[in-house]
Structures are given as C-alpha cells and as structure tokens.
PDB file of C-alpha atoms in Angstrom:
ATOM      1  CA  MET A  88       0.000   0.000   0.000  1.00  0.00           C
ATOM      2  CA  THR A  89       1.332   3.374  -0.884  1.00  0.00           C
ATOM      3  CA  SER A  90      -0.172   5.177   2.103  1.00  0.00           C
ATOM      4  CA  SER A  91      -0.341   4.006   5.692  1.00  0.00           C
ATOM      5  CA  GLU A  92      -3.096   6.551   6.380  1.00  0.00           C
ATOM      6  CA  ASN A  93      -6.843   6.241   5.914  1.00  0.00           C
ATOM      7  CA  ARG A  94      -8.169   7.835   2.739  1.00  0.00           C
ATOM      8  CA  ARG A  95     -10.741  10.458   3.662  1.00  0.00           C
ATOM      9  CA  ILE A  96     -13.571  10.429   1.125  1.00  0.00           C
ATOM     10  CA  THR A  97     -15.032  13.877   0.534  1.00  0.00           C
ATOM     11  CA  ASP A  98     -16.422  13.715  -3.018  1.00  0.00           C
ATOM     12  CA  LEU A  99     -19.672  12.289  -4.303  1.00  0.00           C
ATOM     13  CA  GLY A 100     -18.137  10.231  -7.137  1.00  0.00           C
ATOM     14  CA  THR A 101     -15.833   8.281  -4.827  1.00  0.00           C
ATOM     15  CA  LEU A 102     -18.583   7.808  -2.260  1.00  0.00           C
ATOM     16  CA  LYS A 103     -20.902   6.409  -4.930  1.00  0.00           C
ATOM     17  CA  ALA A 104     -18.134   4.192  -6.317  1.00  0.00           C
ATOM     18  CA  ILE A 105     -17.407   2.463  -2.999  1.00  0.00           C
ATOM     19  CA  SER A 106     -21.129   2.238  -2.105  1.00  0.00           C
ATOM     20  CA  HIS A 107     -21.713  -0.326  -4.852  1.00  0.00           C
ATOM     21  CA  PRO A 108     -22.139  -3.696  -3.051  1.00  0.00           C
ATOM     22  CA  LEU A 109     -19.794  -5.661  -5.351  1.00  0.00           C
ATOM     23  CA  ARG A 110     -17.139  -2.955  -5.241  1.00  0.00           C
ATOM     24  CA  MET A 111     -17.282  -2.927  -1.446  1.00  0.00           C
ATOM     25  CA  ARG A 112     -16.878  -6.730  -1.404  1.00  0.00           C
ATOM     26  CA  LEU A 113     -13.946  -6.464  -3.826  1.00  0.00           C
ATOM     27  CA  TYR A 114     -12.315  -3.707  -1.791  1.00  0.00           C
ATOM     28  CA  ARG A 115     -12.645  -5.778   1.393  1.00  0.00           C
ATOM     29  CA  ALA A 116     -11.279  -8.912  -0.322  1.00  0.00           C
ATOM     30  CA  LEU A 117      -8.363  -6.941  -1.750  1.00  0.00           C
ATOM     31  CA  PHE A 118      -7.645  -5.341   1.623  1.00  0.00           C
ATOM     32  CA  VAL A 119      -7.443  -8.802   3.210  1.00  0.00           C
ATOM     33  CA  ALA A 120      -5.366 -10.289   0.376  1.00  0.00           C
ATOM     34  CA  ARG A 121      -3.154  -7.171   0.213  1.00  0.00           C
ATOM     35  CA  THR A 122      -2.517  -7.827  -3.507  1.00  0.00           C
ATOM     36  CA  ALA A 123      -4.567  -9.841  -5.981  1.00  0.00           C
ATOM     37  CA  THR A 124      -5.579 -10.177  -9.609  1.00  0.00           C
ATOM     38  CA  ALA A 125      -9.086  -9.839 -10.980  1.00  0.00           C
ATOM     39  CA  SER A 126      -9.138 -13.631 -11.495  1.00  0.00           C
ATOM     40  CA  GLN A 127      -8.280 -14.300  -7.864  1.00  0.00           C
ATOM     41  CA  LEU A 128     -10.879 -11.832  -6.629  1.00  0.00           C
ATOM     42  CA  ALA A 129     -13.498 -13.182  -9.049  1.00  0.00           C
ATOM     43  CA  GLU A 130     -13.135 -16.598  -7.412  1.00  0.00           C
ATOM     44  CA  GLN A 131     -13.658 -15.102  -3.973  1.00  0.00           C
ATOM     45  CA  VAL A 132     -16.793 -13.159  -4.880  1.00  0.00           C
ATOM     46  CA  ASP A 133     -18.116 -15.760  -7.364  1.00  0.00           C
ATOM     47  CA  GLU A 134     -18.442 -13.322 -10.266  1.00  0.00           C
ATOM     48  CA  ALA A 135     -17.142 -13.220 -13.833  1.00  0.00           C
ATOM     49  CA  VAL A 136     -13.568 -11.986 -14.247  1.00  0.00           C
ATOM     50  CA  SER A 137     -14.692  -9.379 -16.808  1.00  0.00           C
ATOM     51  CA  LEU A 138     -17.218  -7.920 -14.353  1.00  0.00           C
ATOM     52  CA  VAL A 139     -14.656  -7.889 -11.535  1.00  0.00           C
ATOM     53  CA  SER A 140     -12.089  -6.210 -13.808  1.00  0.00           C
ATOM     54  CA  TYR A 141     -14.611  -3.504 -14.676  1.00  0.00           C
ATOM     55  CA  HIS A 142     -15.373  -2.775 -11.020  1.00  0.00           C
ATOM     56  CA  LEU A 143     -11.674  -2.809 -10.069  1.00  0.00           C
ATOM     57  CA  ARG A 144     -11.008  -0.201 -12.742  1.00  0.00           C
ATOM     58  CA  LYS A 145     -13.829   1.936 -11.295  1.00  0.00           C
ATOM     59  CA  LEU A 146     -12.287   1.692  -7.818  1.00  0.00           C
ATOM     60  CA  ALA A 147      -8.917   2.651  -9.312  1.00  0.00           C
ATOM     61  CA  GLU A 148     -10.443   5.636 -11.143  1.00  0.00           C
ATOM     62  CA  HIS A 149     -11.412   7.015  -7.737  1.00  0.00           C
ATOM     63  CA  GLY A 150      -8.041   6.301  -6.156  1.00  0.00           C
ATOM     64  CA  LEU A 151      -9.292   3.605  -3.775  1.00  0.00           C
ATOM     65  CA  ILE A 152      -7.029   0.929  -5.253  1.00  0.00           C
ATOM     66  CA  GLU A 153      -3.986   1.006  -7.503  1.00  0.00           C
ATOM     67  CA  GLU A 154      -1.880  -1.295  -9.607  1.00  0.00           C
ATOM     68  CA  ALA A 155       0.583  -3.358  -7.612  1.00  0.00           C
ATOM     69  CA  GLU A 156       3.907  -4.851  -8.555  1.00  0.00           C
ATOM     70  CA  THR A 157       3.438  -8.050 -10.579  1.00  0.00           C
ATOM     71  CA  GLN A 158       3.581 -11.095  -8.319  1.00  0.00           C
ATOM     72  CA  SER A 159       4.006 -13.764 -11.017  1.00  0.00           C
ATOM     73  CA  ALA A 160       5.909 -14.558 -14.191  1.00  0.00           C
ATOM     74  CA  ASP A 161       2.807 -13.942 -16.300  1.00  0.00           C
ATOM     75  CA  GLY A 162       3.269 -10.323 -17.310  1.00  0.00           C
ATOM     76  CA  ARG A 163      -0.277 -10.165 -18.690  1.00  0.00           C
ATOM     77  CA  GLU A 164      -1.782 -10.402 -15.214  1.00  0.00           C
ATOM     78  CA  ARG A 165      -2.699  -7.099 -13.648  1.00  0.00           C
ATOM     79  CA  TRP A 166      -2.175  -6.996  -9.898  1.00  0.00           C
ATOM     80  CA  TRP A 167      -4.060  -4.628  -7.611  1.00  0.00           C
ATOM     81  CA  GLN A 168      -3.632  -3.333  -4.066  1.00  0.00           C
ATOM     82  CA  PRO A 169      -5.473  -0.859  -1.831  1.00  0.00           C
ATOM     83  CA  SER A 170      -4.043   2.626  -2.228  1.00  0.00           C
ATOM     84  CA  SER A 171      -4.294   3.366   1.497  1.00  0.00           C
ATOM     85  CA  TYR A 172      -4.683   1.636   4.843  1.00  0.00           C
ATOM     86  CA  GLY A 173      -8.442   2.105   4.606  1.00  0.00           C
ATOM     87  CA  PHE A 174     -10.922   4.882   4.059  1.00  0.00           C
ATOM     88  CA  SER A 175     -13.235   7.009   6.143  1.00  0.00           C
ATOM     89  CA  VAL A 176     -16.194   9.298   5.693  1.00  0.00           C
ATOM     90  CA  GLN A 177     -16.349  12.117   8.232  1.00  0.00           C
ATOM     91  CA  GLU A 178     -19.579  13.757   9.340  1.00  0.00           C
ATOM     92  CA  GLU A 179     -18.070  17.240   9.018  1.00  0.00           C
ATOM     93  CA  ASP A 180     -17.531  16.638   5.277  1.00  0.00           C
ATOM     94  CA  LEU A 181     -21.218  15.830   4.780  1.00  0.00           C
ATOM     95  CA  ARG A 182     -22.673  18.983   6.363  1.00  0.00           C
ATOM     96  CA  ASP A 183     -24.630  21.172   3.994  1.00  0.00           C
ATOM     97  CA  ALA A 184     -24.265  18.570   1.244  1.00  0.00           C
ATOM     98  CA  PRO A 185     -27.502  16.534   0.986  1.00  0.00           C
ATOM     99  CA  GLU A 186     -26.172  14.467  -1.933  1.00  0.00           C
ATOM    100  CA  LEU A 187     -23.106  13.431   0.128  1.00  0.00           C
ATOM    101  CA  LEU A 188     -25.330  12.673   3.122  1.00  0.00           C
ATOM    102  CA  ALA A 189     -27.571  10.437   0.994  1.00  0.00           C
ATOM    103  CA  ALA A 190     -24.598   8.638  -0.582  1.00  0.00           C
ATOM    104  CA  SER A 191     -23.055   8.150   2.862  1.00  0.00           C
ATOM    105  CA  ALA A 192     -26.281   6.532   4.068  1.00  0.00           C
ATOM    106  CA  VAL A 193     -26.174   4.122   1.104  1.00  0.00           C
ATOM    107  CA  LEU A 194     -22.571   3.254   1.929  1.00  0.00           C
ATOM    108  CA  GLY A 195     -23.482   2.707   5.577  1.00  0.00           C
ATOM    109  CA  ARG A 196     -26.295   0.329   4.668  1.00  0.00           C
ATOM    110  CA  THR A 197     -24.090  -1.574   2.191  1.00  0.00           C
ATOM    111  CA  VAL A 198     -21.308  -2.002   4.754  1.00  0.00           C
ATOM    112  CA  ASN A 199     -23.741  -2.942   7.518  1.00  0.00           C
ATOM    113  CA  GLN A 200     -25.452  -5.570   5.367  1.00  0.00           C
ATOM    114  CA  GLN A 201     -22.134  -7.134   4.378  1.00  0.00           C
ATOM    115  CA  ARG A 202     -20.932  -7.137   7.982  1.00  0.00           C
ATOM    116  CA  ALA A 203     -24.143  -8.840   9.098  1.00  0.00           C
ATOM    117  CA  GLU A 204     -23.743 -11.459   6.336  1.00  0.00           C
ATOM    118  CA  LEU A 205     -20.148 -12.101   7.397  1.00  0.00           C
ATOM    119  CA  HIS A 206     -21.156 -12.552  11.039  1.00  0.00           C
ATOM    120  CA  SER A 207     -24.110 -14.776  10.094  1.00  0.00           C
ATOM    121  CA  ARG A 208     -21.767 -16.949   8.054  1.00  0.00           C
ATOM    122  CA  PHE A 209     -19.500 -17.325  11.090  1.00  0.00           C
ATOM    123  CA  LEU A 210     -22.494 -18.328  13.230  1.00  0.00           C
ATOM    124  CA  ASP A 211     -23.562 -20.889  10.615  1.00  0.00           C
ATOM    125  CA  GLU A 212     -20.017 -22.282  10.307  1.00  0.00           C
ATOM    126  CA  ARG A 213     -19.084 -21.903  13.983  1.00  0.00           C
ATOM    127  CA  LEU A 214     -18.701 -25.616  14.633  1.00  0.00           C
ATOM    128  CA  THR A 215     -16.232 -25.972  11.752  1.00  0.00           C
ATOM    129  CA  TRP A 216     -13.760 -23.824  13.711  1.00  0.00           C
ATOM    130  CA  SER A 217     -11.559 -25.254  16.445  1.00  0.00           C
ATOM    131  CA  SER A 218     -12.616 -24.866  20.064  1.00  0.00           C
ATOM    132  CA  GLU A 219      -9.716 -22.429  20.463  1.00  0.00           C
ATOM    133  CA  TRP A 220     -11.116 -20.155  17.753  1.00  0.00           C
ATOM    134  CA  ARG A 221     -14.682 -20.521  19.045  1.00  0.00           C
ATOM    135  CA  ALA A 222     -13.531 -19.498  22.536  1.00  0.00           C
ATOM    136  CA  ALA A 223     -11.511 -16.576  21.143  1.00  0.00           C
ATOM    137  CA  SER A 224     -14.424 -15.105  19.164  1.00  0.00           C
ATOM    138  CA  ILE A 225     -16.142 -12.137  20.750  1.00  0.00           C
ATOM    139  CA  SER A 226     -19.778 -11.138  20.809  1.00  0.00           C
ATOM    140  CA  SER A 227     -20.690  -8.457  23.284  1.00  0.00           C
ATOM    141  CA  GLU A 228     -22.845  -5.398  23.688  1.00  0.00           C
ATOM    142  CA  TRP A 229     -22.303  -2.439  25.973  1.00  0.00           C
ATOM    143  CA  LEU A 230     -24.906   0.235  26.637  1.00  0.00           C
ATOM    144  CA  PRO A 231     -23.138   3.094  28.424  1.00  0.00           C
ATOM    145  CA  ARG A 232     -24.555   6.593  28.848  1.00  0.00           C
ATOM    146  CA  LEU A 233     -21.970   8.913  27.295  1.00  0.00           C
ATOM    147  CA  THR A 234     -21.598  12.430  26.001  1.00  0.00           C
ATOM    148  CA  ALA A 235     -20.734  13.021  22.355  1.00  0.00           C
ATOM    149  CA  ALA A 236     -17.188  13.957  23.425  1.00  0.00           C
ATOM    150  CA  GLU A 237     -16.826  10.735  25.430  1.00  0.00           C
ATOM    151  CA  LEU A 238     -18.069   8.664  22.486  1.00  0.00           C
ATOM    152  CA  THR A 239     -15.547  10.402  20.219  1.00  0.00           C
ATOM    153  CA  ALA A 240     -12.726   9.626  22.665  1.00  0.00           C
ATOM    154  CA  LEU A 241     -13.877   6.012  23.006  1.00  0.00           C
ATOM    155  CA  GLY A 242     -13.865   5.585  19.228  1.00  0.00           C
ATOM    156  CA  GLU A 243     -10.382   7.038  18.913  1.00  0.00           C
ATOM    157  CA  GLU A 244      -9.018   4.752  21.648  1.00  0.00           C
ATOM    158  CA  LEU A 245     -10.632   1.628  20.191  1.00  0.00           C
ATOM    159  CA  GLU A 246      -9.348   2.482  16.727  1.00  0.00           C
ATOM    160  CA  ALA A 247      -5.806   2.960  18.075  1.00  0.00           C
ATOM    161  CA  VAL A 248      -5.905  -0.440  19.816  1.00  0.00           C
ATOM    162  CA  LEU A 249      -7.195  -2.193  16.692  1.00  0.00           C
ATOM    163  CA  GLN A 250      -4.624  -0.484  14.493  1.00  0.00           C
ATOM    164  CA  LYS A 251      -1.840  -1.540  16.880  1.00  0.00           C
ATOM    165  CA  TYR A 252      -2.890  -5.213  16.696  1.00  0.00           C
ATOM    166  CA  ASP A 253      -3.341  -5.088  12.932  1.00  0.00           C
ATOM    167  CA  GLN A 254       0.065  -3.508  12.332  1.00  0.00           C
ATOM    168  CA  ARG A 255       1.722  -5.980  14.696  1.00  0.00           C
ATOM    169  CA  ALA A 256       0.085  -8.882  12.840  1.00  0.00           C
ATOM    170  CA  ARG A 257       1.079  -7.495   9.435  1.00  0.00           C
ATOM    171  CA  ALA A 258       4.699  -7.127  10.566  1.00  0.00           C
ATOM    172  CA  ALA A 259       4.734 -10.657  11.964  1.00  0.00           C
ATOM    173  CA  GLU A 260       3.271 -12.019   8.721  1.00  0.00           C
ATOM    174  CA  GLU A 261       5.843 -10.182   6.623  1.00  0.00           C
ATOM    175  CA  ALA A 262       8.533 -11.743   8.836  1.00  0.00           C
ATOM    176  CA  GLY A 263       7.142 -15.211   8.026  1.00  0.00           C
ATOM    177  CA  ASP A 264       5.067 -15.774  11.162  1.00  0.00           C
ATOM    178  CA  THR A 265       1.937 -17.162   9.502  1.00  0.00           C
ATOM    179  CA  GLU A 266       1.277 -20.208  11.700  1.00  0.00           C
ATOM    180  CA  GLY A 267      -2.209 -20.148  13.188  1.00  0.00           C
ATOM    181  CA  ARG A 268      -3.219 -16.836  11.601  1.00  0.00           C
ATOM    182  CA  GLU A 269      -6.722 -16.413  10.230  1.00  0.00           C
ATOM    183  CA  ASN A 270      -8.655 -13.464   8.869  1.00  0.00           C
ATOM    184  CA  VAL A 271     -10.558 -11.850  11.744  1.00  0.00           C
ATOM    185  CA  ALA A 272     -13.437  -9.385  11.374  1.00  0.00           C
ATOM    186  CA  VAL A 273     -13.861  -6.805  14.124  1.00  0.00           C
ATOM    187  CA  HIS A 274     -17.007  -4.735  13.716  1.00  0.00           C
ATOM    188  CA  LEU A 275     -17.760  -1.806  15.969  1.00  0.00           C
ATOM    189  CA  HIS A 276     -20.914   0.262  16.052  1.00  0.00           C
ATOM    190  CA  ALA A 277     -21.371   3.046  18.565  1.00  0.00           C
ATOM    191  CA  PHE A 278     -24.250   5.452  18.136  1.00  0.00           C
ATOM    192  CA  PRO A 279     -26.866   7.265  20.198  1.00  0.00           C
ATOM    193  CA  TYR A 280     -30.400   5.883  20.386  1.00  0.00           C
ATOM    194  CA  HIS A 281     -33.656   6.569  22.165  1.00  0.00           C
ATOM    195  CA  SER A 282     -35.149   3.728  24.204  1.00  0.00           C
TER     196      SER A 282
END
C-alpha cells in the first residue's frame, strides 16, 4: 500500500463508487489479500472476471485501489492493491451537502449488510472452527450513557488499539510468522439511540 493513512472520502463520485455492493466486497477482499488479480478476486466473490475487472477499474479511477507490482511470471496479469490503509467518511464533510449525506447513508447500509452477512456466516459455520477459535471469538454489547465527546474519545481509543494489533500482525506475517493466523473481522458500532 502506498499510504499508511486512511483515505478520507469527501467527493460524491468516490462515495458512490465504494457504495456499490460488489465494489465494497472487492475492496474488502483486496484489503485482506493485500494484492490480488481480478481472477483471484473473481473466485472469492463468485463473479465473472470481466465484471470484476470492470469494477476494479472503477475503484482505481477514484483512487481507492492502484496497480501493484506483478507477483508472477505472467506479465499479462494485472495486480491490484489498496491505495491506502483504509478509508473514512467524516460527518463534518457531509454537512450542507444533501447528496453526500444520501450517498453516505447508502454506503453505511451496504457495509452494515455485508458485515451482518459475514457474522451470520460465522455463526452458521461456527462448529467448523476449532474450540480455540470458538472461545476466542467475541460477541458483546455495551450500553453506556456517554456524552458526544466521550463517544468520540472512546472511538479514537478503540481504533488505536485495533490499528496496533493489525500492524503488529502485518509485521509478523511479513517476517514469516503465519502459523495459526486467520482473517478476523472486528465490527464496531457506537451510536446514540432513544429507548
């Protein structure tokens, strides 16, 4: 990845591009794989290579992914990688922009649906995982009464902890420590609600 920072999305075109359900699935798969070809990603998402190639080019047009160094002897293969550590959409960038607000809501629903599907798949396949992995998995809910400032601070602290573990794992993997490693999804939602 060229940037170790999150890409902050502030324009409607990019927001619409990543809101597409297949593009979001491809972005997530590419983020996990770190580098991949359209053929490899097509297998993961069970779609035609031509369709996947089209959507990868759209993600690249908006700077969300970029071409990566070729990983094989076949020079015809085009390799892709995320262009940043991730992306974010900030509330302050949506103010006074109804079209950005609407597109952000679509993205939120797309991401939430895919997260729910991923968690449901884990629940369905739970018994195929070792007892060690079943015991390590986390499912919890907290319902604190916070101020907006406290929720902001909580989010920043949780993000820092998750980033620390992710970077440590990436470094260990690059050093050859792959034994026992699996992809892990950590989903956090924290929002105000009325009871």
